[in-house]
mmCIF file of C-alpha atoms and ligand atoms in Angstrom:
data_model
loop_
_atom_site.group_PDB
_atom_site.id
_atom_site.type_symbol
_atom_site.label_atom_id
_atom_site.label_comp_id
_atom_site.label_asym_id
_atom_site.label_seq_id
_atom_site.Cartn_x
_atom_site.Cartn_y
_atom_site.Cartn_z
ATOM 1 C CA MET A 1 18.495 5.757 20.615
ATOM 2 C CA ARG A 2 15.616 3.537 19.532
ATOM 3 C CA LEU A 3 14.770 1.007 22.216
ATOM 4 C CA GLY A 4 12.286 -1.821 21.675
ATOM 5 C CA ILE A 5 10.511 -3.392 24.649
ATOM 6 C CA PHE A 6 9.126 -6.898 24.282
ATOM 7 C CA GLY A 7 7.189 -8.276 27.246
ATOM 8 C CA GLY A 8 5.957 -11.806 27.772
ATOM 9 C CA SER A 9 5.959 -14.750 30.123
ATOM 10 C CA PHE A 10 8.899 -16.396 28.342
ATOM 11 C CA ASN A 11 7.947 -19.663 30.035
ATOM 12 C CA PRO A 12 10.199 -20.707 28.313
ATOM 13 C CA VAL A 13 11.641 -18.477 25.571
ATOM 14 C CA HIS A 14 11.506 -20.073 22.098
ATOM 15 C CA TYR A 15 12.473 -19.219 18.525
ATOM 16 C CA GLY A 16 9.113 -17.538 17.842
ATOM 17 C CA HIS A 17 10.019 -14.876 20.431
ATOM 18 C CA LEU A 18 13.558 -14.508 19.115
ATOM 19 C CA VAL A 19 12.539 -14.178 15.463
ATOM 20 C CA LEU A 20 9.914 -11.581 16.414
ATOM 21 C CA ALA A 21 12.470 -9.501 18.324
ATOM 22 C CA GLU A 22 15.104 -9.745 15.593
ATOM 23 C CA VAL A 23 12.702 -8.910 12.744
ATOM 24 C CA CYS A 24 11.559 -5.774 14.635
ATOM 25 C CA ARG A 25 15.145 -4.784 15.406
ATOM 26 C CA GLU A 26 16.157 -5.095 11.788
ATOM 27 C CA THR A 27 13.061 -3.659 10.121
ATOM 28 C CA CYS A 28 12.627 -0.704 12.477
ATOM 29 C CA GLY A 29 16.317 0.059 12.960
ATOM 30 C CA LEU A 30 16.150 -0.470 16.729
ATOM 31 C CA ASP A 31 19.430 -0.097 18.576
ATOM 32 C CA GLU A 32 18.358 -2.524 21.268
ATOM 33 C CA VAL A 33 15.440 -4.768 22.101
ATOM 34 C CA TRP A 34 14.854 -5.641 25.734
ATOM 35 C CA LEU A 35 12.984 -8.877 26.410
ATOM 36 C CA VAL A 36 11.132 -8.378 29.671
ATOM 37 C CA PRO A 37 9.761 -11.410 31.504
ATOM 38 C CA ALA A 38 6.674 -10.560 33.545
ATOM 39 C CA ALA A 39 6.704 -11.232 37.284
ATOM 40 C CA VAL A 40 2.981 -11.978 37.149
ATOM 41 C CA PRO A 41 1.330 -11.357 33.755
ATOM 42 C CA PRO A 42 -2.051 -9.652 34.340
ATOM 43 C CA HIS A 43 -3.840 -12.225 32.167
ATOM 44 C CA LYS A 44 -2.102 -15.189 33.820
ATOM 45 C CA GLN A 45 -2.714 -14.433 37.503
ATOM 46 C CA GLY A 46 -3.070 -17.653 39.457
ATOM 47 C CA VAL A 47 -1.383 -19.641 36.674
ATOM 48 C CA GLU A 48 1.603 -21.689 37.844
ATOM 49 C CA MET A 49 4.821 -20.761 36.001
ATOM 50 C CA ALA A 50 8.534 -21.526 36.187
ATOM 51 C CA SER A 51 10.171 -19.079 38.622
ATOM 52 C CA GLY A 52 11.073 -15.616 37.429
ATOM 53 C CA LYS A 53 14.723 -16.458 38.068
ATOM 54 C CA ALA A 54 14.534 -19.522 35.794
ATOM 55 C CA ARG A 55 12.721 -17.620 33.026
ATOM 56 C CA LEU A 56 15.279 -14.818 33.169
ATOM 57 C CA GLU A 57 18.224 -17.259 33.180
ATOM 58 C CA MET A 58 16.815 -19.004 30.110
ATOM 59 C CA LEU A 59 16.539 -15.630 28.351
ATOM 60 C CA GLU A 60 20.135 -14.853 29.319
ATOM 61 C CA LEU A 61 21.265 -18.142 27.786
ATOM 62 C CA ALA A 62 19.202 -17.573 24.633
ATOM 63 C CA LEU A 63 20.606 -14.060 24.121
ATOM 64 C CA ALA A 64 24.185 -14.647 25.273
ATOM 65 C CA GLY A 65 26.651 -12.818 23.026
ATOM 66 C CA ASN A 66 23.956 -10.833 21.210
ATOM 67 C CA GLU A 67 24.762 -7.128 21.255
ATOM 68 C CA HIS A 68 21.286 -5.884 20.472
ATOM 69 C CA LEU A 69 18.858 -8.231 22.197
ATOM 70 C CA ARG A 70 18.990 -8.201 25.988
ATOM 71 C CA PRO A 71 16.966 -9.656 28.836
ATOM 72 C CA SER A 72 15.660 -7.096 31.322
ATOM 73 C CA PRO A 73 14.770 -7.910 34.943
ATOM 74 C CA VAL A 74 12.766 -4.694 35.379
ATOM 75 C CA GLU A 75 9.412 -6.423 35.979
ATOM 76 C CA LEU A 76 10.859 -9.246 38.079
ATOM 77 C CA ASP A 77 12.696 -6.692 40.250
ATOM 78 C CA ARG A 78 9.492 -4.694 40.715
ATOM 79 C CA GLY A 79 7.490 -7.839 41.579
ATOM 80 C CA GLY A 80 3.707 -8.146 41.742
ATOM 81 C CA VAL A 81 1.406 -7.956 38.728
ATOM 82 C CA SER A 82 3.384 -6.562 35.774
ATOM 83 C CA TYR A 83 1.602 -3.705 34.077
ATOM 84 C CA THR A 84 3.167 -2.540 30.811
ATOM 85 C CA VAL A 85 2.465 1.112 31.601
ATOM 86 C CA ASP A 86 4.565 0.915 34.792
ATOM 87 C CA THR A 87 7.387 -0.794 32.923
ATOM 88 C CA LEU A 88 7.442 1.817 30.160
ATOM 89 C CA ALA A 89 7.328 4.679 32.676
ATOM 90 C CA CYS A 90 10.219 3.129 34.578
ATOM 91 C CA ILE A 91 12.325 2.614 31.423
ATOM 92 C CA ALA A 92 11.503 6.133 30.143
ATOM 93 C CA GLU A 93 12.904 7.506 33.395
ATOM 94 C CA GLU A 94 15.966 5.274 33.247
ATOM 95 C CA LYS A 95 16.670 6.134 29.594
ATOM 96 C CA PRO A 96 15.690 9.762 29.057
ATOM 97 C CA GLY A 97 16.080 10.701 25.420
ATOM 98 C CA ALA A 98 15.473 7.169 24.130
ATOM 99 C CA SER A 99 12.546 6.627 21.755
ATOM 100 C CA LEU A 100 10.618 3.682 23.121
ATOM 101 C CA PHE A 101 8.836 1.109 20.970
ATOM 102 C CA LEU A 102 6.505 -1.576 22.275
ATOM 103 C CA LEU A 103 6.686 -4.839 20.337
ATOM 104 C CA MET A 104 3.415 -6.719 20.204
ATOM 105 C CA GLY A 105 1.758 -9.468 18.205
ATOM 106 C CA ALA A 106 -1.255 -8.408 16.152
ATOM 107 C CA ASP A 107 -3.372 -10.577 18.503
ATOM 108 C CA SER A 108 -2.413 -8.370 21.457
ATOM 109 C CA LEU A 109 -3.436 -5.229 19.571
ATOM 110 C CA GLU A 110 -7.128 -6.011 20.035
ATOM 111 C CA ASP A 111 -6.592 -6.445 23.784
ATOM 112 C CA LEU A 112 -4.584 -3.258 24.253
ATOM 113 C CA PRO A 113 -7.630 -1.087 25.101
ATOM 114 C CA THR A 114 -8.277 -3.398 28.084
ATOM 115 C CA TRP A 115 -4.748 -2.962 29.454
ATOM 116 C CA ARG A 116 -4.071 -0.499 32.288
ATOM 117 C CA GLU A 117 -3.804 3.105 30.979
ATOM 118 C CA PRO A 118 -3.662 2.264 27.260
ATOM 119 C CA GLU A 119 -3.541 5.944 26.216
ATOM 120 C CA ARG A 120 -0.466 6.481 28.355
ATOM 121 C CA ILE A 121 1.119 3.309 26.921
ATOM 122 C CA CYS A 122 0.702 4.732 23.401
ATOM 123 C CA ALA A 123 2.145 8.067 24.523
ATOM 124 C CA LEU A 124 5.176 6.534 26.238
ATOM 125 C CA ALA A 125 5.996 4.130 23.386
ATOM 126 C CA THR A 126 5.148 3.585 19.751
ATOM 127 C CA PRO A 127 3.529 0.173 19.330
ATOM 128 C CA ILE A 128 5.199 -1.992 16.680
ATOM 129 C CA VAL A 129 2.483 -4.398 15.627
ATOM 130 C CA VAL A 130 3.834 -7.663 14.288
ATOM 131 C CA ARG A 131 1.782 -9.601 11.822
ATOM 132 C CA ARG A 132 2.590 -13.252 11.185
ATOM 133 C CA ALA A 133 2.922 -14.107 7.478
ATOM 134 C CA GLY A 134 -0.369 -15.318 6.075
ATOM 135 C CA SER A 135 -2.424 -13.670 8.829
ATOM 136 C CA PRO A 136 -4.966 -10.984 7.984
ATOM 137 C CA GLU A 137 -4.112 -7.285 8.195
ATOM 138 C CA PRO A 138 -4.084 -6.214 11.891
ATOM 139 C CA ASP A 139 -7.167 -4.313 13.006
ATOM 140 C CA PHE A 140 -5.824 -0.942 14.096
ATOM 141 C CA SER A 141 -9.321 0.384 14.786
ATOM 142 C CA ALA A 142 -8.886 -0.773 18.407
ATOM 143 C CA LEU A 143 -6.459 2.136 18.816
ATOM 144 C CA ALA A 144 -8.741 4.802 17.350
ATOM 145 C CA PRO A 145 -10.286 5.820 20.717
ATOM 146 C CA LEU A 146 -6.839 5.994 22.323
ATOM 147 C CA VAL A 147 -4.756 8.166 20.003
ATOM 148 C CA SER A 148 -5.133 11.003 17.508
ATOM 149 C CA ALA A 149 -5.624 10.240 13.809
ATOM 150 C CA GLU A 150 -2.048 11.406 13.093
ATOM 151 C CA ARG A 151 -0.601 9.170 15.778
ATOM 152 C CA LEU A 152 -2.642 6.230 14.496
ATOM 153 C CA ALA A 153 -1.276 6.781 10.985
ATOM 154 C CA GLU A 154 2.255 6.844 12.432
ATOM 155 C CA ILE A 155 1.694 3.603 14.398
ATOM 156 C CA ARG A 156 0.403 1.912 11.231
ATOM 157 C CA ARG A 157 3.635 2.772 9.439
ATOM 158 C CA TRP A 158 5.666 0.853 12.027
ATOM 159 C CA GLN A 159 3.817 -2.384 11.299
ATOM 160 C CA VAL A 160 6.149 -5.347 10.719
ATOM 161 C CA GLU A 161 5.660 -8.757 9.162
ATOM 162 C CA MET A 162 7.469 -11.849 10.401
ATOM 163 C CA PRO A 163 7.669 -15.372 9.020
ATOM 164 C CA LEU A 164 5.271 -17.865 10.531
ATOM 165 C CA VAL A 165 6.997 -19.716 13.368
ATOM 166 C CA GLU A 166 4.493 -22.186 14.695
ATOM 167 C CA LEU A 167 5.828 -22.462 18.238
ATOM 168 C CA SER A 168 4.434 -21.534 21.620
ATOM 169 C CA SER A 169 5.712 -21.903 25.159
ATOM 170 C CA THR A 170 2.681 -24.083 25.848
ATOM 171 C CA ASP A 171 3.842 -26.434 23.116
ATOM 172 C CA LEU A 172 7.365 -26.595 24.581
ATOM 173 C CA ARG A 173 6.069 -27.246 28.096
ATOM 174 C CA GLN A 174 3.800 -30.007 26.861
ATOM 175 C CA ARG A 175 6.634 -31.587 24.911
ATOM 176 C CA ALA A 176 8.937 -31.453 27.944
ATOM 177 C CA ALA A 177 6.247 -33.036 30.135
ATOM 178 C CA ALA A 178 5.810 -35.825 27.571
ATOM 179 C CA GLY A 179 9.589 -36.385 27.341
ATOM 180 C CA LYS A 180 9.614 -35.212 23.714
ATOM 181 C CA SER A 181 12.438 -33.356 21.991
ATOM 182 C CA LEU A 182 12.787 -29.552 22.216
ATOM 183 C CA ARG A 183 15.656 -29.489 19.697
ATOM 184 C CA PHE A 184 15.499 -26.589 17.209
ATOM 185 C CA ARG A 185 12.496 -25.059 18.995
ATOM 186 C CA THR A 186 14.630 -23.078 21.419
ATOM 187 C CA PRO A 187 18.389 -22.487 21.620
ATOM 188 C CA ARG A 188 20.374 -25.540 22.705
ATOM 189 C CA ALA A 189 21.475 -23.855 25.966
ATOM 190 C CA VAL A 190 17.833 -23.300 26.953
ATOM 191 C CA GLU A 191 16.997 -26.892 26.100
ATOM 192 C CA ARG A 192 19.863 -28.053 28.354
ATOM 193 C CA TYR A 193 18.743 -25.724 31.157
ATOM 194 C CA ILE A 194 15.234 -27.215 31.048
ATOM 195 C CA GLU A 195 16.693 -30.720 31.231
ATOM 196 C CA THR A 196 19.217 -29.964 33.967
ATOM 197 C CA HIS A 197 16.699 -28.186 36.175
ATOM 198 C CA GLY A 198 13.938 -30.680 35.485
ATOM 199 C CA LEU A 199 11.591 -27.903 34.380
ATOM 200 C CA TYR A 200 8.128 -28.665 33.018
ATOM 201 C CA ARG A 201 8.503 -32.395 33.734
ATOM 202 C CA VAL A 202 5.132 -32.769 35.340
ATOM 203 C CA SER A 203 2.252 -31.739 33.139
ATOM 204 C CA GLY A 204 0.453 -28.705 34.578
ATOM 205 C CA GLU A 205 2.929 -28.049 37.444
ATOM 206 C CA TRP A 206 4.687 -24.961 36.139
HETATM 207 P P1 ATP B 5 2.092 -19.478 26.151
HETATM 208 O O1 ATP B 5 2.015 -20.581 25.138
HETATM 209 O O2 ATP B 5 2.583 -19.914 27.501
HETATM 210 O O3 ATP B 5 0.818 -18.640 26.247
HETATM 211 P P2 ATP B 5 3.645 -17.833 24.279
HETATM 212 O O4 ATP B 5 4.444 -18.782 23.459
HETATM 213 O O5 ATP B 5 2.463 -17.171 23.633
HETATM 214 O O6 ATP B 5 3.239 -18.478 25.682
HETATM 215 P P3 ATP B 5 4.496 -15.428 25.661
HETATM 216 O O7 ATP B 5 5.726 -15.332 26.489
HETATM 217 O O8 ATP B 5 3.196 -15.313 26.325
HETATM 218 O O9 ATP B 5 4.661 -16.789 24.823
HETATM 219 O O10 ATP B 5 4.642 -14.468 24.412
HETATM 220 C C1 ATP B 5 4.801 -13.112 24.437
HETATM 221 C C2 ATP B 5 4.353 -12.608 23.079
HETATM 222 O O11 ATP B 5 5.136 -13.253 22.073
HETATM 223 C C3 ATP B 5 2.908 -12.977 22.749
HETATM 224 O O12 ATP B 5 2.057 -11.917 23.070
HETATM 225 C C4 ATP B 5 2.921 -13.229 21.261
HETATM 226 O O13 ATP B 5 2.451 -12.073 20.581
HETATM 227 C C5 ATP B 5 4.381 -13.430 20.902
HETATM 228 N N1 ATP B 5 4.640 -14.765 20.385
HETATM 229 C C6 ATP B 5 4.702 -15.921 21.068
HETATM 230 N N2 ATP B 5 4.971 -16.951 20.252
HETATM 231 C C7 ATP B 5 5.074 -16.441 19.005
HETATM 232 C C8 ATP B 5 5.319 -17.017 17.693
HETATM 233 N N3 ATP B 5 5.519 -18.311 17.506
HETATM 234 N N4 ATP B 5 5.348 -16.161 16.642
HETATM 235 C C9 ATP B 5 5.152 -14.834 16.826
HETATM 236 N N5 ATP B 5 4.907 -14.245 18.014
HETATM 237 C C10 ATP B 5 4.863 -15.027 19.094
#
């Protein structure tokens, strides 16, 4: 089984996330992709966010009825700062025999060496580096100190390109705070959830 892991804040989930996950699933023949909201993202410590429960519920609504894309509470259940290496180790134990893939934007590739135990991350899972259409070729040299030349060549082969979806959670939060429309930026059920729960109404209080 090929299992893709896609971590993020998902504060809230939007179509950029969903297109990325689906393009990787299709291109790389993944059986499942798990979207994993972070309890506390390492690079967003001290940043106010919607609750983990709300972010997970929005993912559940966005993915309802999809057989291949699933939300995973693994990091929320663990709590504390969410390190990718811990998540991959936990999933590897839960799913012995599965080949794990780590979905990441090309922007995150440059940061990977600064993550906790990057060598172990690359051993536990094969990074699938996603390039947005029109962006330059990802710089895989960041991985050179972490993996063998053969492994680096293999990781390069898993590179995926996705169409440019110019959305970010920041943009959605700002729109919600300004009372602007979220229609067609996130699934309708997520839009309704944000309205019903009054999420992101006050600028900066997330
Ligand atoms: P924020 O605006 O709050 O920083 P975000 O929209 O970047 O959030 P995250 O949940 O932090 O969302 O995203 C997780 C990963 O999803 C990011 O590392 C990024 O690579 C990818 N991603 C987010 N938005 C897009 C998009 N529009 N197109 C492609 N990839 C995206």
